[in-house]
Amino acid sequence: MKDKVVNSKLNSGMNIKSFIIIALAAFWSFSLAAQPYSVVIKGGHIIDPANQLNGVMDIAIQGRKIVKIAKNIDTKVAGRIIQAKGLYVTPGLLDIHTHHFNGTKSGNEYANGTLSLPADAFSFRNGVTTVVDAGSSGWRNFPLFKSQTIDQSKTRVLAFLNIVGEGMRTAYEQELKDMDPVASARMAKQYSEFIVGIKLAHYIGHNWTPTDRAVEAAKLAGGLPVMVDFGMSRPALSLEELFLKHLRSGDIFTHCFGQLDGRESIMNLTTKKIKPFVWEARKKGILFDVGHGSISFAFSQAIPAAKDGFFPDVISTDLHAGSVNYAMKDLLTTMAKFMAIGMDLKSVIKATTVNAAKAIRRKELGNLSKGSEADIAIFSIRKGDFGLFDHVGYPVKIDKKLECELTLRAGRVVYDLNGIGGRTRW
Ligand SMILES: [Zn+2]
């Protein structure tokens, strides 16, 4: 009876739907006006290549999201003020080649083994807020990787699914019978929130079957990119054939500056020029990713490439237990290597934000757009006398490098080197 009375009253002026919409809008605008910013980052030099921002501005955050970027945001309504004067403020970095399927299974290497490392211990201190595990797991063990690593990490952990069912388990990546495009695609679709592509790595046979199965899986999964670590086939397979016949636009060639036995390099070492088919591949849309790793980055490749005007699309680490304590160390050290050979600050930020996000087709990441999740990194430039080297010990000296001061993940301070994060007022 009561319901009837209410309905008849509403029908006389407006229908129920309009009433609810107006009421919600009124409540929403009232709460926005009343609610302060949870964080304001004040006076930093913003570099956001996705939005062509390069200058001093403030950023306001409310909860998990960026709500405003402007010249002078009022801090009276801010819960926390982060003073960033003299510092660089960028989108949280993406590292699209890492290994995080950390576990205790003896002899398993990267797949639930000790060569993979916990994400949070290595990401935030480098300004990294998103990592993409590059094929440590496959269609047989991805659910374990998800429960063991993705679900346990504050870092956003995404993944390239290995075309081999058991991922990067010792010497297992040669098992053609376990490279199942249909099962891989099914897993990628089931976990599409986390799986951003298909990975092929370390294959030593002299045939194209693994490459073609990885591409097939990526197609069946709805058009994902493939990331290829081209292994060490004996004799080496043709890179020209890989780029121009087997891979598609948007597929990713990682370890692009590697100089390895058993794998052709992109550089003609006699002429010190990038091979012509590599330029053709870039024009086709093949993406070139650093994937530094233990032995997969050589200045003997990168320096002449830079002189020839060839720089990577994406800078990534190939972070694992073997690379973090050797020449690679971390993403900021890897970025410093490219700054040392000719990329400017904006370019290395672009290669670790918007370019990396595009490569994994997650355009909502790697930017400081209003409405984006507030994944933000703040850096200082540290001056001094620093040395870099590659896996054969080739030395390069630099006098400045990026140091991560503070990292926010989804609006929360998750790393603060020198306590610049202020304190919450309530
Ligand atoms: Zn790797």
Short mmCIF file of C-alpha atoms and ligand atoms in Angstrom, two decimals, residues 97-99 110 133-136 168 199 201-202 227 229 254-255 291 293 296 317-320, ligand 1:
data_model
loop_
_atom_site.label_atom_id
_atom_site.label_comp_id
_atom_site.label_asym_id
_atom_site.label_seq_id
_atom_site.Cartn_x
_atom_site.Cartn_y
_atom_site.Cartn_z
CA HIS A 97 60.44 -7.76 -19.36
CA THR A 98 60.88 -9.16 -15.85
CA HIS A 99 60.73 -12.51 -14.03
CA TYR A 110 62.19 -18.97 -13.48
CA ASP A 133 56.58 -11.09 -16.31
CA ALA A 134 58.02 -12.32 -19.59
CA GLY A 135 57.02 -15.94 -19.91
CA SER A 136 58.06 -17.41 -16.57
CA MET A 168 60.69 -21.31 -18.04
CA LYS A 199 56.30 -15.22 -25.06
CA ALA A 201 62.26 -17.81 -25.48
CA HIS A 202 65.47 -19.78 -25.51
CA MET A 227 57.45 -11.15 -27.39
CA ASP A 229 63.69 -13.88 -27.19
CA THR A 254 63.44 -8.35 -26.92
CA HIS A 255 67.20 -8.39 -26.20
CA GLY A 291 65.51 -6.70 -22.12
CA GLY A 293 69.37 -9.29 -18.62
CA SER A 296 71.66 -9.64 -23.55
CA THR A 317 65.40 -4.93 -17.60
CA ASP A 318 64.92 -8.70 -17.94
CA LEU A 319 65.15 -8.59 -14.16
CA HIS A 320 66.04 -11.88 -12.49
ZN ZN B 1 63.79 -12.86 -19.70
#
